[in-house]
CSV table of C-alpha atoms and ligand atoms in Angstrom, one decimal:
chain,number,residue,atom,x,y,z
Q,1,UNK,CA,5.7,-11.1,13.7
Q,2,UNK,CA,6.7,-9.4,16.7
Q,3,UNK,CA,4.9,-6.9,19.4
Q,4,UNK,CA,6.4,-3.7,18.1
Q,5,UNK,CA,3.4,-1.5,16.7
Q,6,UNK,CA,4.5,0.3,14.0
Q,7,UNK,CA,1.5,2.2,12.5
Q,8,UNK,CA,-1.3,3.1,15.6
Q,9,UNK,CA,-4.2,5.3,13.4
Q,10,UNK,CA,-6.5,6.5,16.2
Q,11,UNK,CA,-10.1,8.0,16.0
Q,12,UNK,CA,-8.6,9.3,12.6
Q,13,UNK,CA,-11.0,11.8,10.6
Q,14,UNK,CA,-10.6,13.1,7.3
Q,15,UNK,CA,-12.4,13.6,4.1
Q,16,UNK,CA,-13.0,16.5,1.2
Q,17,UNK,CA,-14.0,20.1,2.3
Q,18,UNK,CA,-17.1,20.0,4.0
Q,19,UNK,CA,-17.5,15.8,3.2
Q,20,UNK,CA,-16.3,13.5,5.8
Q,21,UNK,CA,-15.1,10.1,4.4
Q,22,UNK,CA,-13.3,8.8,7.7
Q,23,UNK,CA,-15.7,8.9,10.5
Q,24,UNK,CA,-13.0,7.6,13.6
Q,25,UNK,CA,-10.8,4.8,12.2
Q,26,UNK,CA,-9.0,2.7,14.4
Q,27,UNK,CA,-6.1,0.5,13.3
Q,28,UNK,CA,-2.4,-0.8,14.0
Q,29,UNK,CA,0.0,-2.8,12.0
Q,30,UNK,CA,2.4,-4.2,13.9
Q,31,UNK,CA,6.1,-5.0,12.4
Q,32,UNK,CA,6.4,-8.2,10.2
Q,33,UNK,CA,2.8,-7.9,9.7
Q,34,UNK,CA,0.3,-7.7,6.6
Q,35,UNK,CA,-3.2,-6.1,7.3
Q,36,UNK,CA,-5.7,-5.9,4.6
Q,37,UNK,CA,-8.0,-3.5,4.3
Q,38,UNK,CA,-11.1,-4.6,2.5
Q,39,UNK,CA,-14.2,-2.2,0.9
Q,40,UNK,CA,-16.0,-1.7,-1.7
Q,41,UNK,CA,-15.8,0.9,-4.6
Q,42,UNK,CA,-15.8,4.7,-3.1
Q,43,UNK,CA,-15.8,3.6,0.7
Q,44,UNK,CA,-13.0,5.3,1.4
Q,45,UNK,CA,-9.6,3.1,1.4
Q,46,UNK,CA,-7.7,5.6,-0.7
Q,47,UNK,CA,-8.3,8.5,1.7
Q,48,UNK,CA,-7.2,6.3,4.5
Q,49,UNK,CA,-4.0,5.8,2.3
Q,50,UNK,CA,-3.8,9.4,1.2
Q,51,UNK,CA,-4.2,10.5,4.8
Q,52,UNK,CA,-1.8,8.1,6.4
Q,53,UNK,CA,0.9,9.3,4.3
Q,54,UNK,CA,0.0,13.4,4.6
Q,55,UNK,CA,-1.1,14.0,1.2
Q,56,UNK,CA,-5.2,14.4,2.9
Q,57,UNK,CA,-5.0,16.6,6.3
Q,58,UNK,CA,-6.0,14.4,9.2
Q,59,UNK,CA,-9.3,17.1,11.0
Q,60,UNK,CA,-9.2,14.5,13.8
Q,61,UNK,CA,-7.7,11.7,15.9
Q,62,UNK,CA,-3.9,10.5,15.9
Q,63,UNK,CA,-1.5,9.1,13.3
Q,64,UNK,CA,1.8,7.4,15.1
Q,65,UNK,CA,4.5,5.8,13.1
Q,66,UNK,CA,7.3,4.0,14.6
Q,67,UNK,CA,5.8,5.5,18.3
Q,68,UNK,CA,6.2,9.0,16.6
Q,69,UNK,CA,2.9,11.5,15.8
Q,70,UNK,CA,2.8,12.0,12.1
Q,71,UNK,CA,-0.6,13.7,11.5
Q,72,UNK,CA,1.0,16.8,10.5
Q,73,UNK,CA,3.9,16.3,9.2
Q,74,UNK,CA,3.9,16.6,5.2
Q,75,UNK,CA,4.2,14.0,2.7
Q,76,UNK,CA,8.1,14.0,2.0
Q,77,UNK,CA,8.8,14.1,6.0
Q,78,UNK,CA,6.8,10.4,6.5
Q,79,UNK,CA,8.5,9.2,3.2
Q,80,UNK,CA,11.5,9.6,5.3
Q,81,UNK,CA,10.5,8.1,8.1
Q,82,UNK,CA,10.1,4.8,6.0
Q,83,UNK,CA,6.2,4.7,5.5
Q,84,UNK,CA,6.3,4.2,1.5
Q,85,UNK,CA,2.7,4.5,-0.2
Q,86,UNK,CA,2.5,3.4,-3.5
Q,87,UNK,CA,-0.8,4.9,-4.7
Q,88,UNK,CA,-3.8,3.4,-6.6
Q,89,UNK,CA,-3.0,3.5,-10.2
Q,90,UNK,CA,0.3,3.4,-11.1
Q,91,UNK,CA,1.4,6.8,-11.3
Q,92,UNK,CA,5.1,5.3,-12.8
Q,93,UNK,CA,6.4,8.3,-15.7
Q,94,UNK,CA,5.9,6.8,-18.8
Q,95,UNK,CA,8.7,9.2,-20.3
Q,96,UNK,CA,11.8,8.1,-18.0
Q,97,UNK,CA,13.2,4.4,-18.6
Q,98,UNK,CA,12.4,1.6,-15.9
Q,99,UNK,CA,15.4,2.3,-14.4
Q,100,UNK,CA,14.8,5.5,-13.8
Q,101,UNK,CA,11.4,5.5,-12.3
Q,102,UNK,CA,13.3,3.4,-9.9
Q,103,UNK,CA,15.6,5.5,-8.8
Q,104,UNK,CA,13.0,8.3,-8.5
Q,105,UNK,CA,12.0,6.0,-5.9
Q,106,UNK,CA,14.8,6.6,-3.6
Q,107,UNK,CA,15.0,10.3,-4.1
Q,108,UNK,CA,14.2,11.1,-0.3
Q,109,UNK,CA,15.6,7.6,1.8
Q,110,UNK,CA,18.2,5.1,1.2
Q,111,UNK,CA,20.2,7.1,-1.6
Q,112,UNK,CA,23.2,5.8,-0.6
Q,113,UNK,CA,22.0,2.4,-1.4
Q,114,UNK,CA,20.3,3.1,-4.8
Q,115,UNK,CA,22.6,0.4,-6.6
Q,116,UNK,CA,22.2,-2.1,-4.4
Q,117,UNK,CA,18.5,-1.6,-4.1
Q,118,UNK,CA,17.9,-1.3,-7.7
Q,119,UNK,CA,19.3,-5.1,-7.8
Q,120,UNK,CA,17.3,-6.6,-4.8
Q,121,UNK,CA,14.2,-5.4,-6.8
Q,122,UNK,CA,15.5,-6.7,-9.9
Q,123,UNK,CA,15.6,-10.5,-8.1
Q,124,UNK,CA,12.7,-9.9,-7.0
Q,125,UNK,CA,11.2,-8.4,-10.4
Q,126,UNK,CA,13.1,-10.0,-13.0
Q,127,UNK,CA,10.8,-8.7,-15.7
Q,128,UNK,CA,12.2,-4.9,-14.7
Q,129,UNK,CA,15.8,-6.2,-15.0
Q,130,UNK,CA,14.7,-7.4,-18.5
Q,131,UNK,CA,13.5,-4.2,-19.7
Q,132,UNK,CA,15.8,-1.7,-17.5
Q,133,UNK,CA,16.2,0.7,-20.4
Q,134,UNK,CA,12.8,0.6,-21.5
Q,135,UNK,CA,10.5,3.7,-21.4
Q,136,UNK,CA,8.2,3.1,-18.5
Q,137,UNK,CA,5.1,4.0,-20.9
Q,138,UNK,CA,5.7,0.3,-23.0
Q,139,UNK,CA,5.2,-2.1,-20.2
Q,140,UNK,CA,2.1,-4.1,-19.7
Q,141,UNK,CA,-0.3,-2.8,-17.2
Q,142,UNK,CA,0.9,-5.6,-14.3
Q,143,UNK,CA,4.5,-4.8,-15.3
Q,144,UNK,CA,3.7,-0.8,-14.7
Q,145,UNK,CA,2.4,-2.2,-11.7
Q,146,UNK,CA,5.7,-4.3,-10.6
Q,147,UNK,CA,7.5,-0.8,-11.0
Q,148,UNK,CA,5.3,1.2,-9.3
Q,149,UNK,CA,5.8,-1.2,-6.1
Q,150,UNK,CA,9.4,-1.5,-7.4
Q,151,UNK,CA,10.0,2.3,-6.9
Q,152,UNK,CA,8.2,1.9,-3.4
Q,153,UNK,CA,10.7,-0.8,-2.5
Q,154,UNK,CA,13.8,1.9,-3.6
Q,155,UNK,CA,12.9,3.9,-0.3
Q,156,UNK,CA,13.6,0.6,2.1
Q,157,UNK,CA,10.3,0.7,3.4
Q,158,UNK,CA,9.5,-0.1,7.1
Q,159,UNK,CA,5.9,0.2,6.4
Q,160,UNK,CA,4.2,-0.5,2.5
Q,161,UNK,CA,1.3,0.7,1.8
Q,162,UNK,CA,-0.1,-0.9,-1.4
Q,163,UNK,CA,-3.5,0.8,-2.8
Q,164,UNK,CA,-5.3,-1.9,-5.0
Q,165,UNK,CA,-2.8,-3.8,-6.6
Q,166,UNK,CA,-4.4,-5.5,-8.3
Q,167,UNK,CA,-6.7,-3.6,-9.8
Q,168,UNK,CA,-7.0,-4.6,-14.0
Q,169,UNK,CA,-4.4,-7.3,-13.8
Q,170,UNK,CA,-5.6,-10.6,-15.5
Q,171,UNK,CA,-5.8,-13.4,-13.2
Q,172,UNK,CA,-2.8,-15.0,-13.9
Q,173,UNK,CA,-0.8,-11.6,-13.0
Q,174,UNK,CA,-3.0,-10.9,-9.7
Q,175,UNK,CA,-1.8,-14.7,-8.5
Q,176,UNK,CA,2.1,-13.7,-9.5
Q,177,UNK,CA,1.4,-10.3,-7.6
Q,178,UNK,CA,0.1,-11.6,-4.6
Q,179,UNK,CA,3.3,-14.0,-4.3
Q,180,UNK,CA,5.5,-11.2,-4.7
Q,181,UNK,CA,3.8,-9.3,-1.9
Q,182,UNK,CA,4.3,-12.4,0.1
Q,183,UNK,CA,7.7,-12.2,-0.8
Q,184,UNK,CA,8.5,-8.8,0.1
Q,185,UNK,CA,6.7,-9.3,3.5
Q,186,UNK,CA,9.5,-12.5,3.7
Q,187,UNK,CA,11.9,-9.8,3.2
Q,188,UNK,CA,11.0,-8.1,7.0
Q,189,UNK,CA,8.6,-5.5,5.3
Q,190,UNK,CA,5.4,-4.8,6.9
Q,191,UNK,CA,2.2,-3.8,4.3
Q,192,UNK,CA,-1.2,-2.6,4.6
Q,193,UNK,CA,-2.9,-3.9,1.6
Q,194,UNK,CA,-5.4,-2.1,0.3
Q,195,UNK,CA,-8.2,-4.3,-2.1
Q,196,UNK,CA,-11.4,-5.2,-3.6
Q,197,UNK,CA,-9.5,-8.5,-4.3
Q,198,UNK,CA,-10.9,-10.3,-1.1
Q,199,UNK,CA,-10.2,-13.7,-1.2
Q,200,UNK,CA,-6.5,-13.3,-1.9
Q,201,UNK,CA,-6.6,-10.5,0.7
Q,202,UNK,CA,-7.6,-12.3,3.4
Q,203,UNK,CA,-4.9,-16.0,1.9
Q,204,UNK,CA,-1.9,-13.4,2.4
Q,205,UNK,CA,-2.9,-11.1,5.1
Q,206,UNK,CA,-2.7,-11.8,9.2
Q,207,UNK,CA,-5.4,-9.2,9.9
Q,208,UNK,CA,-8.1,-7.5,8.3
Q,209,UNK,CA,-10.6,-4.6,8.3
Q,210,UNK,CA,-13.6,-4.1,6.6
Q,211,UNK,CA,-14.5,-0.4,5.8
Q,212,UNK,CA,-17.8,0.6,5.4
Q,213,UNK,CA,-19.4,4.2,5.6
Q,214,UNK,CA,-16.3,6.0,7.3
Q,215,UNK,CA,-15.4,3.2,9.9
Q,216,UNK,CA,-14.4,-0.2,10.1
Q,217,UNK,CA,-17.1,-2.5,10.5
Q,218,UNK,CA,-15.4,-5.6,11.2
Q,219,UNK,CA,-12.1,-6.8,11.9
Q,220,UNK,CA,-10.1,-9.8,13.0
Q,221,UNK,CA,-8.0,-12.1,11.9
Q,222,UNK,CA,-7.5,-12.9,8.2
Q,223,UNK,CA,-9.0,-16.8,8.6
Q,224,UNK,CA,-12.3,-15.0,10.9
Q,225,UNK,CA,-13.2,-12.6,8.4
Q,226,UNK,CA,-12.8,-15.1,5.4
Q,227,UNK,CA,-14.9,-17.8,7.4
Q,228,UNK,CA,-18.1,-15.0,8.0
Q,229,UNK,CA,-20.7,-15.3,5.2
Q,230,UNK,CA,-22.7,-12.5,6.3
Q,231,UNK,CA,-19.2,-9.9,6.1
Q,232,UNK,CA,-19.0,-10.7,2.1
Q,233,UNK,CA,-22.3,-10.2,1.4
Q,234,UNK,CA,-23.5,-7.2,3.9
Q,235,UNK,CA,-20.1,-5.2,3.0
Q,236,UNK,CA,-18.5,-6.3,0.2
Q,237,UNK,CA,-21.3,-6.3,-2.7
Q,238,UNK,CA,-20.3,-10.4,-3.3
N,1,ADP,N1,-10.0,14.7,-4.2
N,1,ADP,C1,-11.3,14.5,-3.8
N,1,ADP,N2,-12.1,15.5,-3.7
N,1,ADP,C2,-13.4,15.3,-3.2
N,1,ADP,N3,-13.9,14.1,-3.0
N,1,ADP,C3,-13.1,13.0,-3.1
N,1,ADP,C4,-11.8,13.1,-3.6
N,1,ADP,N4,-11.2,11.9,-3.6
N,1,ADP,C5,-12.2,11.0,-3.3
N,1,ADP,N5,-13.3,11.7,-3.0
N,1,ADP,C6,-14.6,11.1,-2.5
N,1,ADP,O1,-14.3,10.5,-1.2
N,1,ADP,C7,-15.0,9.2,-1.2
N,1,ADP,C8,-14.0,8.1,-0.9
N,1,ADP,O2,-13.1,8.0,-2.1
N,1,ADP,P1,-11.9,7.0,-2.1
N,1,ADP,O3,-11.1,7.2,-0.8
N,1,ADP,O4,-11.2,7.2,-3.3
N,1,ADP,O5,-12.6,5.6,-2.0
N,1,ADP,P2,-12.0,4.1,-2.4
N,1,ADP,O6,-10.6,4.2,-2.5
N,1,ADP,O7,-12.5,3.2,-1.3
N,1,ADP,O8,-12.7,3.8,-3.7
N,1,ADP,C9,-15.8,9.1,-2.4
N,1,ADP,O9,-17.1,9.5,-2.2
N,1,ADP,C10,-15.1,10.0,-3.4
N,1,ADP,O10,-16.0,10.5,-4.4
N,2,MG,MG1,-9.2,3.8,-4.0
């Protein structure tokens, strides 16, 4: 980890016509780091995604990325700038082969490098090497979900946004996925990890932030947020 900030979110607002979902959110990710953000079921955490990456309007506050203001630049603009957002659910084309959805992935950065991209994810996916020239549609739901990060990964991502990897993956799959997004954060890639998944959260992440009605009601490190009893149980729903 080093000192360089890459993401700085300040006093951010945002929300859905006249509904305000992000009430003044404060948060950095420094390079080399992971930061999870944590929150139950409708909180929020996809806005914040959504917004970060100019698909929401920001109505308030700051979004810098790589010291540079991004809250109004639109969503292909950001891609470019190396902030990759891999939404919640999937969205891979079941229609096009694996390959394919990959290289859809570095439509807007790091086209020059799409071959030699499309093998680093292969080592890191081997499953995706396996079926290459499968259509998209036939893999398993955590194998949908290794593409979809996949195709983030085709776009050599400075920042990663992940929105709830895990999300329907048996057990066995969430502990593979969580490796691999230890591994990719070996690689030099920062991530803000998005989850209800808070125990593994907080084992891969250095920081974390617990969203609750529009603003973070706690953060700190990954080990103090795991060690406060009160957090799971006043925020989380456990
Ligand atoms: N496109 C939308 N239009 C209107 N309201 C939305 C839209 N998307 C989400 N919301 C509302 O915003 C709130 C936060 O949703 P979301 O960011 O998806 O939460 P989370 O990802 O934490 O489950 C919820 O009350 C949700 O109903
Ligand atoms: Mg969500």
């Amino acid at each position: 980890m080093t000192d360089v900030t890459l993401l700085a979110v300040e006093n951010l607002r945002a929300g859905y016509g006249e509904t305000e979902v992000l009430r003044g959110i404060d948060l950095a990710v420094k390079a080399g780091e992971i930061v999870t953000v944590l929150g139950s079921n409708g909180v929020g955490k996809s806005t914040l995604n959504r917004t970060i990456s100019g698909i929401v309007r920001a109505q308030g506050g700051s979004i810098r990325f790589a010291g540079e203001a991004i809250e109004h630049e639109k969503p292909p603009a950001i891609v470019a700038r190396g902030l990759i957002h891999v939404p919640e659910g999937r969205r891979i084309f079941p229609n096009l082969s694996v390959r394919e959805n990959l290289d859809l992935g570095s439509y807007a950065r790091a086209k020059p490098r799409r071959a030699q991209n499309r093998e680093r994810v292969f080592g890191i996916f081997p499953r995706l090497r396996e079926r290459a020239g499968q259509y998209a549609g036939t893999l398993s739901g955590g194998e949908q979900q290794m593409l979809a990060i996949g195709r983030g990964l085709m776009a050599e991502p400075k920042l990663l946004i992940l929105d709830e990897p895990s999300l329907g993956l048996s057990p066995l799959l969430v502990e593979e996925l969580f490796t691999l997004i230890k591994r990719i954060h070996d690689d030099g890639v920062a991530i803000l990890l998005v989850e209800q998944n808070v125990v593994q959260s907080l084992e891969v992440a250095d920081r974390a932030f617990i969203l609750a009605e529009g603003q973070f009601a706690m953060s700190g490190t990954a080990a103090e947020i795991g060690a406060d009893p009160e957090l799971k149980r006043t925020y989380l729903g456990l």
